[in-house]
XYZ file of C-alpha atoms in Angstrom:
743
model
C -1.114 -11.051 -48.983
C 0.558 -7.825 -50.364
C -0.370 -4.779 -48.286
C -1.720 -1.895 -50.375
C -2.571 1.626 -49.483
C -6.113 1.231 -48.243
C -6.515 4.691 -46.704
C -8.367 6.090 -49.674
C -10.654 3.178 -49.933
C -11.533 3.100 -46.291
C -12.195 6.891 -46.223
C -14.462 6.505 -49.273
C -16.597 3.856 -47.510
C -17.259 6.185 -44.632
C -18.465 3.356 -42.560
C -18.530 3.405 -38.866
C -17.229 0.653 -36.693
C -20.684 -0.436 -35.511
C -22.128 -0.521 -39.026
C -19.299 -2.558 -40.172
C -19.617 -5.213 -37.324
C -23.420 -5.406 -37.933
C -22.812 -5.967 -41.763
C -20.292 -8.710 -40.747
C -22.960 -10.447 -38.652
C -20.963 -10.115 -35.459
C -23.658 -8.103 -33.625
C -27.193 -7.091 -34.381
C -28.757 -3.651 -34.380
C -30.205 -3.956 -30.928
C -26.868 -4.711 -29.482
C -25.257 -1.855 -31.448
C -28.038 0.596 -29.934
C -27.234 -0.689 -26.411
C -23.633 -0.212 -26.852
C -24.023 3.232 -28.316
C -26.241 4.217 -25.336
C -23.467 2.977 -22.967
C -20.920 4.803 -24.805
C -22.674 8.117 -24.017
C -22.234 7.324 -20.346
C -18.943 5.571 -20.049
C -17.021 7.554 -22.630
C -15.096 4.540 -23.916
C -14.295 3.321 -27.444
C -17.169 1.273 -28.981
C -14.887 -1.762 -29.472
C -14.065 -1.816 -25.675
C -17.753 -1.388 -24.785
C -18.557 -4.474 -26.873
C -15.824 -6.385 -25.269
C -16.958 -5.364 -21.858
C -20.599 -6.507 -22.805
C -19.284 -9.945 -23.705
C -20.713 -10.017 -27.189
C -17.280 -10.117 -28.855
C -13.646 -10.069 -28.139
C -10.839 -7.939 -29.577
C -9.620 -10.809 -31.922
C -13.079 -11.522 -33.449
C -13.572 -7.815 -34.058
C -10.147 -7.560 -35.680
C -10.884 -10.514 -37.930
C -14.314 -9.125 -39.075
C -12.921 -5.715 -39.798
C -10.069 -7.368 -41.829
C -12.635 -9.351 -43.935
C -15.084 -6.475 -44.392
C -12.569 -3.854 -45.302
C -10.275 -6.165 -47.188
C -7.217 -5.122 -45.361
C -4.417 -7.275 -43.581
C -4.920 -8.766 -40.097
C -1.559 -8.564 -38.337
C -0.652 -10.551 -35.121
C 1.730 -8.547 -33.023
C 2.684 -11.000 -30.260
C 6.164 -11.944 -31.560
C 6.722 -9.093 -33.785
C 9.842 -6.974 -33.257
C 9.497 -3.330 -34.284
C 12.571 -1.101 -34.913
C 13.082 1.920 -32.560
C 13.340 4.337 -35.337
C 9.828 3.254 -36.565
C 8.382 3.576 -33.002
C 9.800 7.000 -32.711
C 7.862 8.173 -35.762
C 4.519 8.034 -33.877
C 4.416 9.780 -30.328
C 3.289 7.542 -27.481
C 0.181 9.782 -26.634
C -1.041 9.501 -30.260
C -0.575 5.761 -30.114
C -2.387 5.350 -26.816
C -5.369 7.632 -27.734
C -6.164 6.092 -31.029
C -4.819 2.468 -30.345
C -2.353 2.356 -33.157
C 1.278 1.111 -33.476
C 3.614 1.714 -36.422
C 5.091 -1.456 -37.871
C 7.594 -0.768 -40.791
C 8.428 1.228 -43.742
C 7.118 0.124 -47.053
C 6.282 1.488 -50.539
C 7.298 5.040 -49.638
C 5.031 5.065 -46.530
C 4.470 3.512 -43.156
C 2.437 0.389 -42.272
C 0.352 1.027 -39.253
C -1.750 -1.375 -37.194
C -5.003 -0.047 -35.880
C -7.626 -1.507 -33.556
C -10.155 0.502 -35.525
C -9.118 1.309 -39.062
C -12.359 3.311 -39.585
C -11.153 5.986 -37.175
C -10.774 8.940 -39.559
C -9.598 11.233 -36.751
C -6.708 8.870 -36.203
C -5.709 8.896 -39.850
C -5.846 12.667 -39.837
C -3.457 12.807 -36.929
C -1.104 10.258 -38.470
C -1.139 11.973 -41.751
C -0.080 15.170 -40.007
C 2.530 13.594 -37.857
C 4.156 11.294 -40.371
C 3.885 13.383 -43.528
C 3.918 10.033 -45.499
C 1.579 7.596 -47.119
C -0.187 5.396 -44.637
C -0.810 1.656 -45.180
C -3.417 0.394 -42.875
C -3.665 -3.153 -41.090
C -5.912 -4.104 -38.396
C -4.789 -5.884 -35.066
C -6.553 -6.927 -31.839
C -6.826 -4.188 -29.352
C -4.997 -6.368 -26.672
C -2.183 -7.015 -29.103
C -1.769 -3.183 -29.655
C -1.882 -2.365 -25.995
C 0.842 -4.898 -25.306
C 2.877 -3.634 -28.052
C 2.589 -0.146 -26.784
C 3.519 -1.184 -23.367
C 6.566 -3.056 -24.679
C 7.991 -0.410 -27.045
C 7.088 3.011 -25.556
C 8.432 4.546 -22.399
C 5.716 5.249 -19.920
C 4.982 8.591 -18.189
C 5.564 7.241 -14.828
C 8.844 5.727 -15.958
C 9.868 9.083 -17.497
C 8.986 11.033 -14.470
C 11.547 9.041 -12.414
C 14.150 10.991 -14.271
C 12.970 14.309 -12.981
C 12.976 15.770 -9.468
C 15.109 14.648 -6.537
C 16.377 11.008 -6.849
C 14.452 8.744 -4.451
C 16.316 5.431 -4.993
C 19.888 6.530 -4.186
C 21.718 4.421 -1.755
C 19.542 1.226 -2.110
C 21.233 -1.933 -3.039
C 19.862 -5.361 -3.514
C 22.071 -8.083 -2.006
C 21.961 -10.900 -4.360
C 21.522 -14.336 -2.853
C 23.420 -17.376 -4.161
C 21.524 -19.324 -6.732
C 20.859 -22.961 -5.965
C 22.339 -25.663 -7.896
C 18.909 -26.669 -9.439
C 18.522 -23.185 -10.839
C 18.934 -22.848 -14.646
C 21.359 -20.078 -14.817
C 20.730 -19.403 -18.400
C 17.064 -18.851 -17.919
C 17.709 -16.530 -14.934
C 20.032 -14.450 -17.091
C 17.493 -14.013 -19.865
C 14.711 -13.126 -17.267
C 17.213 -10.507 -15.477
C 17.780 -8.891 -18.783
C 14.099 -8.419 -19.524
C 13.677 -6.741 -16.186
C 16.830 -4.540 -16.107
C 15.236 -1.628 -18.010
C 16.246 1.476 -16.077
C 12.919 3.056 -15.477
C 11.393 -0.019 -13.863
C 14.470 -0.594 -11.687
C 14.344 3.083 -10.657
C 10.560 2.742 -9.829
C 11.130 -0.548 -7.882
C 13.952 1.046 -5.846
C 12.012 4.205 -5.301
C 9.054 2.271 -3.817
C 11.193 0.196 -1.422
C 13.330 3.253 -0.332
C 10.334 5.456 0.159
C 8.629 2.713 2.341
C 11.706 2.382 4.487
C 12.115 6.155 5.000
C 8.417 6.253 6.119
C 9.041 3.295 8.498
C 6.492 1.180 6.736
C 6.208 -2.474 7.739
C 4.487 -3.622 4.498
C 4.261 -2.628 0.847
C 1.112 -3.773 -1.171
C 1.008 -3.488 -4.973
C -2.606 -4.180 -5.893
C -3.997 -4.503 -9.464
C -7.528 -2.847 -10.023
C -9.662 -2.910 -13.144
C -8.161 0.055 -14.838
C -5.294 0.823 -12.493
C -2.750 -0.245 -10.015
C -2.596 0.985 -6.228
C 0.539 1.068 -4.117
C -0.173 1.198 -0.364
C 2.154 1.067 2.718
C 1.199 -0.113 6.227
C 2.666 2.638 8.366
C 2.296 2.299 12.199
C -0.270 -0.443 11.668
C -2.530 1.687 9.322
C -2.811 1.231 5.555
C -1.997 4.367 3.652
C -2.504 4.763 -0.103
C 0.610 6.077 -1.658
C -0.204 6.197 -5.372
C -2.618 5.119 -7.883
C -1.393 4.653 -11.465
C -1.820 3.083 -14.818
C -2.563 -0.583 -15.070
C 0.245 -1.329 -17.441
C 2.844 -0.582 -14.899
C 1.748 -3.433 -12.640
C 3.085 -6.353 -14.630
C 6.749 -5.227 -15.174
C 6.902 -3.793 -11.461
C 5.666 -7.177 -10.074
C 8.007 -9.082 -12.539
C 10.978 -7.021 -11.419
C 10.300 -7.677 -7.555
C 9.765 -11.342 -8.327
C 13.083 -11.688 -10.091
C 15.110 -10.119 -7.326
C 13.155 -12.301 -4.844
C 14.113 -15.466 -6.745
C 10.558 -16.268 -7.681
C 9.234 -17.714 -10.961
C 7.881 -14.813 -13.008
C 6.185 -17.239 -15.396
C 4.013 -18.513 -12.700
C 1.034 -16.052 -12.321
C -1.852 -18.295 -11.276
C -0.474 -19.709 -8.089
C 0.636 -18.101 -4.943
C 4.351 -17.662 -4.341
C 6.768 -16.772 -1.687
C 10.135 -15.287 -1.851
C 12.659 -13.203 -0.184
C 15.681 -10.940 -0.784
C 17.894 -8.599 1.118
C 18.745 -4.947 0.615
C 21.204 -2.441 1.866
C 19.896 1.046 2.519
C 21.275 3.765 4.697
C 24.030 1.503 5.886
C 21.608 -1.128 7.150
C 20.505 -4.523 5.920
C 16.766 -5.232 5.574
C 15.172 -8.522 4.819
C 12.232 -8.481 2.431
C 9.729 -11.197 2.599
C 7.653 -11.213 -0.692
C 4.400 -12.930 -1.354
C 2.136 -12.958 -4.355
C -1.449 -14.292 -4.949
C -3.564 -14.235 -8.038
C -6.569 -11.939 -8.037
C -9.321 -11.003 -10.528
C -7.230 -8.428 -12.171
C -3.753 -9.878 -11.864
C -1.176 -10.632 -9.269
C -1.315 -8.832 -5.847
C 2.098 -8.624 -4.312
C 3.034 -7.758 -0.661
C 6.457 -6.967 0.730
C 7.072 -7.348 4.399
C 10.048 -5.176 5.473
C 11.924 -6.624 8.394
C 13.690 -3.781 10.315
C 17.113 -5.121 11.645
C 16.574 -3.015 14.935
C 13.643 -5.175 15.862
C 15.944 -8.022 16.790
C 17.559 -5.794 19.450
C 14.143 -5.106 21.202
C 14.296 -5.050 25.016
C 11.607 -5.396 27.513
C 12.347 -1.782 28.734
C 11.541 -0.370 25.397
C 8.299 -2.171 25.035
C 6.147 0.357 27.027
C 5.212 -1.851 30.060
C 4.244 0.135 33.172
C 6.283 -0.372 36.234
C 3.861 -2.922 37.856
C 3.416 -4.930 34.580
C 7.126 -4.785 33.946
C 8.001 -6.128 37.384
C 5.243 -9.012 37.038
C 6.495 -9.904 33.614
C 10.119 -9.899 34.529
C 9.598 -12.085 37.634
C 7.666 -14.527 35.417
C 10.302 -15.041 32.671
C 12.944 -15.399 35.383
C 11.480 -18.636 36.617
C 13.387 -21.746 35.574
C 10.298 -23.659 34.029
C 6.847 -23.161 32.911
C 4.905 -21.757 29.945
C 4.508 -18.106 29.006
C 2.144 -17.196 26.215
C 1.717 -13.868 24.456
C -1.696 -13.288 22.854
C -3.146 -10.771 20.427
C -4.414 -10.565 16.760
C -1.869 -10.552 13.825
C 0.296 -7.412 13.883
C -0.047 -6.746 17.524
C 3.646 -7.098 18.177
C 3.680 -10.588 19.736
C 6.983 -11.590 17.892
C 8.761 -8.427 19.127
C 7.799 -9.409 22.728
C 9.210 -12.804 22.339
C 12.324 -11.523 20.989
C 12.631 -9.020 23.790
C 12.356 -11.824 26.285
C 15.005 -13.946 24.482
C 17.358 -10.964 24.413
C 16.899 -10.507 28.123
C 17.563 -14.255 28.931
C 20.154 -14.911 26.331
C 23.548 -15.703 27.829
C 26.380 -18.250 27.558
C 25.070 -20.318 30.364
C 21.742 -21.175 28.837
C 20.829 -23.082 25.684
C 17.927 -21.398 23.696
C 16.234 -22.966 20.559
C 13.534 -21.358 18.679
C 10.945 -22.896 16.185
C 9.727 -20.191 13.840
C 7.630 -19.768 10.747
C 9.499 -17.923 9.337
C 12.712 -16.899 11.226
C 12.254 -13.263 11.117
C 15.412 -11.946 12.858
C 18.692 -13.515 13.653
C 19.658 -13.518 17.291
C 23.398 -14.218 18.075
C 23.866 -17.090 20.397
C 20.359 -18.629 19.782
C 19.682 -21.718 17.650
C 16.774 -20.702 15.333
C 14.940 -23.525 13.339
C 12.721 -22.696 10.340
C 9.535 -24.617 9.844
C 9.531 -26.677 6.551
C 6.415 -28.898 6.258
C 7.961 -30.407 2.989
C 10.911 -31.669 5.066
C 8.600 -33.011 7.926
C 9.367 -29.984 10.187
C 6.183 -28.826 11.649
C 5.544 -27.032 15.014
C 4.516 -30.402 16.512
C 7.392 -32.639 15.144
C 9.936 -29.830 15.257
C 9.162 -29.226 19.041
C 9.735 -32.983 19.619
C 13.020 -32.873 18.005
C 14.368 -29.763 19.601
C 13.474 -31.063 23.138
C 15.985 -33.806 22.528
C 18.728 -31.072 21.941
C 18.824 -30.420 25.754
C 17.516 -26.810 25.606
C 16.914 -24.630 28.716
C 14.624 -22.241 26.958
C 12.307 -22.982 23.946
C 10.426 -20.496 21.836
C 7.643 -21.864 19.672
C 6.451 -19.234 17.122
C 2.710 -20.171 17.429
C 0.524 -22.868 18.989
C -1.998 -23.835 16.364
C -3.123 -27.314 17.279
C -3.487 -29.843 20.009
C -0.083 -31.534 19.261
C 1.925 -28.356 19.551
C 0.012 -27.305 22.792
C 0.317 -30.648 24.385
C 4.096 -31.057 23.824
C 4.587 -27.380 24.928
C 2.778 -28.002 28.182
C 4.565 -31.320 28.921
C 7.950 -29.565 28.163
C 6.994 -26.750 30.624
C 6.582 -29.324 33.289
C 9.931 -31.115 32.677
C 12.310 -28.291 33.332
C 12.045 -26.132 30.291
C 10.952 -22.473 30.047
C 8.684 -22.410 27.074
C 7.473 -19.150 25.114
C 4.769 -19.103 22.568
C 1.959 -17.209 21.066
C -1.707 -17.813 20.798
C -4.428 -15.834 18.928
C -7.100 -14.898 21.561
C -8.823 -11.454 22.255
C -7.351 -11.130 25.718
C -5.250 -12.899 28.324
C -8.060 -14.717 30.332
C -9.421 -16.196 27.019
C -6.124 -18.001 26.575
C -6.986 -20.665 29.151
C -10.390 -21.436 27.662
C -8.634 -21.606 24.172
C -6.205 -24.137 25.396
C -9.121 -26.190 26.748
C -10.884 -25.960 23.427
C -7.675 -27.267 21.882
C -8.136 -30.382 24.036
C -5.586 -29.701 26.749
C -6.657 -31.116 30.160
C -7.310 -28.333 32.771
C -4.879 -29.907 35.275
C -2.080 -29.702 32.678
C -2.717 -26.107 31.980
C -2.743 -25.117 35.647
C 0.454 -26.922 36.393
C 2.449 -25.576 33.345
C 1.167 -22.103 32.568
C 2.718 -19.343 34.623
C 1.788 -16.155 32.858
C -0.193 -14.783 29.899
C 0.556 -11.424 28.246
C -2.238 -9.871 26.098
C -1.235 -6.876 23.878
C -2.052 -4.463 21.070
C -0.026 -1.632 19.370
C -1.220 1.938 19.289
C 0.242 4.894 17.470
C 2.160 7.362 19.506
C 1.549 11.150 19.246
C 4.240 12.832 17.040
C 6.509 14.692 19.671
C 7.121 17.536 17.420
C 3.451 18.499 16.865
C 1.749 17.540 20.143
C 0.035 20.831 20.632
C -3.700 20.168 20.267
C -5.927 19.465 23.481
C -8.629 16.899 22.567
C -11.892 18.792 22.663
C -13.592 15.564 24.052
C -11.178 15.542 27.123
C -13.692 16.925 29.699
C -16.420 14.688 28.537
C -14.194 11.626 28.665
C -12.683 12.465 32.131
C -16.110 12.669 33.786
C -16.660 9.195 32.929
C -13.214 7.844 34.399
C -12.637 6.669 37.926
C -11.195 9.370 40.162
C -8.084 7.222 40.871
C -7.007 7.681 37.269
C -5.893 11.195 37.640
C -5.001 13.922 40.214
C -7.883 16.408 40.444
C -5.446 19.011 41.504
C -3.697 18.985 38.191
C -5.004 20.065 34.775
C -5.638 16.671 33.232
C -6.351 16.537 29.625
C -5.902 14.346 26.544
C -3.646 15.484 23.617
C -3.497 15.208 19.723
C -0.947 15.802 17.203
C -1.572 18.910 14.976
C 0.212 17.234 11.982
C 3.810 18.129 10.675
C 6.109 17.324 7.933
C 7.936 14.607 10.196
C 4.755 12.574 10.579
C 3.363 13.316 7.113
C 0.655 15.362 8.831
C -0.967 12.317 10.494
C -0.227 13.425 13.982
C 1.364 10.151 14.818
C 4.969 8.800 14.789
C 5.914 5.302 15.820
C 3.919 2.834 17.960
C 3.853 1.508 21.466
C 2.250 -1.431 23.264
C -0.869 -1.619 25.382
C -0.515 -4.653 27.739
C -2.329 -6.671 30.293
C -0.309 -9.394 32.234
C -2.211 -12.321 33.799
C -0.035 -14.129 36.455
C -1.394 -17.693 37.140
C -1.375 -17.790 40.811
C -2.830 -20.422 43.212
C -6.285 -18.894 43.196
C -6.609 -19.063 39.398
C -5.207 -22.632 39.352
C -7.931 -23.844 41.540
C -10.755 -22.551 39.176
C -9.185 -23.779 35.886
C -11.576 -26.674 35.281
C -13.584 -28.031 32.355
C -16.457 -25.493 31.442
C -14.848 -22.555 33.117
C -15.567 -19.383 31.078
C -13.145 -16.492 30.347
C -15.451 -14.140 32.214
C -15.302 -16.131 35.402
C -11.446 -16.302 35.059
C -11.297 -12.469 34.439
C -13.384 -11.649 37.490
C -11.186 -13.890 39.649
C -7.980 -12.274 38.142
C -9.324 -8.708 38.722
C -9.737 -9.784 42.341
C -5.990 -10.402 42.453
C -5.254 -6.993 40.729
C -5.443 -7.972 37.134
C -6.357 -4.914 34.831
C -7.319 -5.159 31.211
C -5.184 -3.439 28.578
C -7.895 -0.828 27.940
C -6.847 0.851 31.252
C -3.191 0.723 30.368
C -4.279 2.515 27.182
C -6.108 5.212 29.097
C -3.181 5.756 31.271
C -0.912 6.259 28.269
C -3.370 8.721 26.815
C -3.234 10.688 30.158
C 0.531 10.715 29.867
C 0.282 12.252 26.341
C 1.981 9.044 24.853
C -1.092 8.230 22.646
C -4.537 9.634 21.848
C -7.725 8.417 23.371
C -8.986 7.853 19.957
C -6.204 5.286 19.319
C -7.075 3.516 22.549
C -10.751 3.378 21.516
C -9.697 2.048 18.032
C -7.387 -0.604 19.141
C -8.682 -1.563 22.457
C -12.197 0.028 22.671
C -13.379 0.360 26.306
C -17.057 0.185 25.451
C -17.651 -1.241 28.959
C -14.638 -1.560 31.217
C -15.464 -2.841 34.775
C -13.161 -1.817 37.534
C -13.279 -1.934 41.282
C -14.748 1.602 41.419
C -17.161 2.162 38.574
C -17.773 1.584 34.936
C -16.184 3.442 32.082
C -18.343 3.862 28.969
C -17.063 5.083 25.687
C -18.428 8.606 25.111
C -21.662 8.552 23.152
C -21.079 12.013 21.840
C -17.915 11.029 19.910
C -19.785 8.099 18.415
C -22.635 10.393 17.306
C -20.258 12.879 15.762
C -18.534 10.112 13.829
C -21.758 8.658 12.633
C -23.043 12.017 11.546
C -19.927 12.682 9.499
C -20.279 9.147 7.903
C -23.832 10.171 6.996
C -22.840 13.359 5.494
C -20.152 11.750 3.350
C -22.618 9.109 2.207
C -25.202 11.758 1.235
C -22.610 13.727 -0.684
C -21.133 10.625 -2.608
C -24.747 9.468 -3.469
C -25.112 12.404 -5.864
C -22.346 11.264 -8.219
C -20.454 8.193 -8.886
C -17.432 9.997 -10.412
C -15.459 12.239 -8.190
C -14.651 15.659 -9.843
C -10.897 16.602 -9.985
C -9.512 18.495 -6.986
C -7.105 21.280 -7.536
C -4.913 23.019 -4.829
C -4.103 26.682 -5.498
C -1.135 28.080 -3.729
C -0.650 31.723 -3.794
C -0.352 34.667 -1.196
C -2.109 37.129 -3.463
C -5.868 37.207 -2.696
C -6.665 38.651 -6.124
C -4.915 35.724 -7.848
C -6.690 33.303 -5.708
C -10.181 34.805 -6.436
C -9.479 34.744 -10.210
C -8.021 31.222 -10.270
C -10.885 29.887 -8.016
C -13.500 31.560 -10.250
C -12.071 29.959 -13.408
C -11.571 26.572 -12.103
C -15.030 26.289 -10.208
C -16.870 27.373 -13.396
C -15.166 24.368 -15.052
C -16.508 21.913 -12.377
C -13.249 21.459 -10.312
C -13.076 21.181 -6.560
C -10.823 23.831 -5.069
C -8.551 23.973 -2.099
C -6.516 27.150 -1.233
C -3.226 27.791 0.645
C -1.407 31.127 1.001
C 2.021 29.592 1.559
C 4.227 26.519 0.761
C 3.953 25.120 4.422
C 0.180 25.076 4.377
C 0.135 23.760 0.826
C 2.519 20.891 1.959
C -0.112 19.914 4.724
C -3.110 20.146 2.542
C -1.528 17.978 -0.034
C -1.237 15.132 2.349
C -4.669 15.685 3.897
C -6.707 16.432 0.783
C -4.824 14.465 -1.840
C -5.395 16.995 -4.779
C -5.199 15.735 -8.362
C -3.284 18.786 -9.296
C -1.411 21.818 -7.775
C -0.999 25.264 -9.210
C 1.654 27.341 -7.220
C 3.144 30.678 -7.341
C 6.875 30.888 -6.878
C 7.467 33.733 -4.462
C 5.536 33.134 -1.259
C 6.196 33.753 2.538
C 7.754 30.833 4.454
C 8.257 27.972 1.963
C 8.483 29.212 -1.603
C 7.132 27.462 -4.686
C 10.373 25.812 -5.699
C 11.045 24.393 -2.186
C 7.500 23.096 -2.228
C 7.960 21.313 -5.506
C 11.173 19.798 -4.248
C 9.475 18.370 -1.118
C 6.582 17.002 -3.059
C 8.744 15.335 -5.606
C 10.884 13.745 -2.893
C 7.949 11.404 -1.836
C 6.280 8.821 -3.708
C 2.935 9.714 -2.424
C 3.131 13.155 -3.933
C 5.788 12.762 -6.601
C 3.328 12.227 -9.489
C 0.853 15.011 -8.755
C 1.088 17.391 -11.798
C 2.192 20.925 -10.803
C 1.779 23.980 -12.782
C 3.858 27.060 -11.803
C 2.660 30.622 -11.940
C 5.427 32.949 -13.263
C 5.841 36.642 -14.076
C 6.797 37.386 -17.544
C 10.344 38.641 -16.576
C 11.176 35.755 -14.162
C 12.712 33.420 -16.704
C 15.404 32.081 -14.265
C 12.729 31.237 -11.649
C 10.699 29.496 -14.370
C 13.754 27.377 -15.320
C 14.512 26.711 -11.676
C 10.899 25.340 -11.023
C 10.996 23.274 -14.150
C 14.320 21.772 -13.077
C 12.868 21.033 -9.579
C 10.143 18.908 -11.166
C 7.251 21.091 -12.204
C 5.200 19.831 -15.039
C 4.313 23.143 -16.656
C 4.282 26.864 -16.171
C 1.951 29.742 -17.122
C 2.639 33.363 -17.008
C 0.730 36.171 -15.418
C -1.693 37.858 -16.304
C -3.741 34.506 -16.473
C -5.445 33.523 -19.672
C -8.420 31.355 -18.807
C -8.542 29.227 -21.974
C -4.812 28.603 -22.004
C -4.979 27.633 -18.186
C -7.880 25.224 -18.613
C -6.265 23.633 -21.702
C -3.058 23.063 -19.892
C -4.888 21.551 -16.807
C -6.869 19.286 -18.933
C -3.778 18.048 -20.811
C -1.921 17.273 -17.668
C -4.804 15.633 -15.902
C -5.312 13.491 -18.955
C -1.690 12.395 -18.858
C -1.541 12.187 -15.028
C -0.503 8.712 -13.592
C -2.326 9.382 -10.435
C -6.165 9.717 -10.019
């Protein structure tokens, strides 16, 4: 079909999309009325609302419009568009009106539209192009895909401004297996070598390493993508950006991890290695399909972890002595217990490092092998090759080992072989998932291990958790709950002659204003002595075992945590979070978690719930930074009248702290301020992924052209001169917030 200039004919009909779809029989009047009511609330395009309602899809809508308006229907899936054609229509215009230019023809431009009845779009096109417009219709999904393919994205463009975040990171390419189709791999690599995606991928990984994150989570949402890091065991949201970034970012990571990017409906595992800051890091990558796309997780394996020592674990003097004596025995089984992420593997590696010498033969069975230890034979679990924990343990026992480390005891077979190995001259290390050390014995009984076999093979159990350490640079605040907590603790826990208190971190730039930096272990060590062996029988409970152990000096890890809080290593809040001492029985009295603290937390939660119940949409939050009180009052008045939430800082240092604590959607900052000035603030914000994409408007005086240029070069998104014009300021704020990749 020849394409004609249909702009005039469409304009003359003056139909609306809903009327056209009703006339085509695609929807009825009642459905249209419901969709229009929803449109008032949701502020979406009518076509999108009809799709969300499930009454039509984008292809059906496009076909109906094509037939009713007698204009061509174009399929964009495999259509290549020249760059010079794309450059004629700005990205913002294409996104706002869901249009894409196709080609030049008959003295004009052929443009595909999701809604060819959008007269405002035609007006904008006419103004921008200055040429005749030939209209065609295409499904909304096809247009969005084409926009994503042909236009550079805001988030990608912003990687070009501000301080580079991905310098010094290098992916170490692993050898491709013989079965790999080298031609296909090359094609895939070509697709994912676009500089913006490469920079974003590198920036995410480099930023995570700098922040000492253990994991990176890339999670698709309905209309966005969230990147989160696990730092010191706590998940921290780093950025929230447009949904279209997710697919190329995940594909890039899958390619460098030797994964199949065409497989999106099945979980996959991959790995790669990078070099950053002179160190090599192994990355373990895992994907899983979710409702809104593939969720991807990267585990960052720090090379320093393989050099872990028992001395650096954080064991108290008594526990260190008991544990050291246990691992020095020639045979027996030692188990480390705790939930996932409690540091069990690090403890096992510390034990192997201590025992590793040319005079002993050590073999490990791991899933996966996380760190390489020189002088130790490490075996990777491979069920497809028949290497499971059970079968693998049988095989390595025939290799004449002195010491055996099994990554985890999961079933009767593995537990039984481990116990037998411990009785036949081997020192066996492994892990088990239990809440505490005494529960380990009952867990082994539940797995089917005979009590006599447990009592004759088990020599020690270590229970552990990880707590965050107080940042050493900002440990300045005394916990206001100290006096109330101390009243509930046994007198033997502290010296009444000294000023005993708990501490907190005030928050500083080093710890990203969290008050914490690094982690340390809380431990309990259960030594299986003769008294315990005598009571290990069928039906024995963990509570009975615990009471018997306490009679021999055993203390739960909660007490170890309280001691570390007294020493100022961690906070009492961290101890209550990780190993909550709701009721800790000791030889002297009972320690009860302060009810006052619980009540305060509950009251704060109720207040948050009551506030959030008034509105389902959070208003934008803007941080104003200026040391001039008059300017602060003027700006606050203007923005509050527009419905924005306001935070105020009078210098760059306070502004940096508030940015991490309050997570504003925009920052308006002056240049000249005491302490940290505006330019230095911008550079620090642009140097971290969590704050890099927050829009920043700089306030400048009319004669400060050099400062204006300097701030823009540092990464500021816009500037406005004083005195402030309210309309101009609000317009620029709305423009930046609309384009912002973070919300």
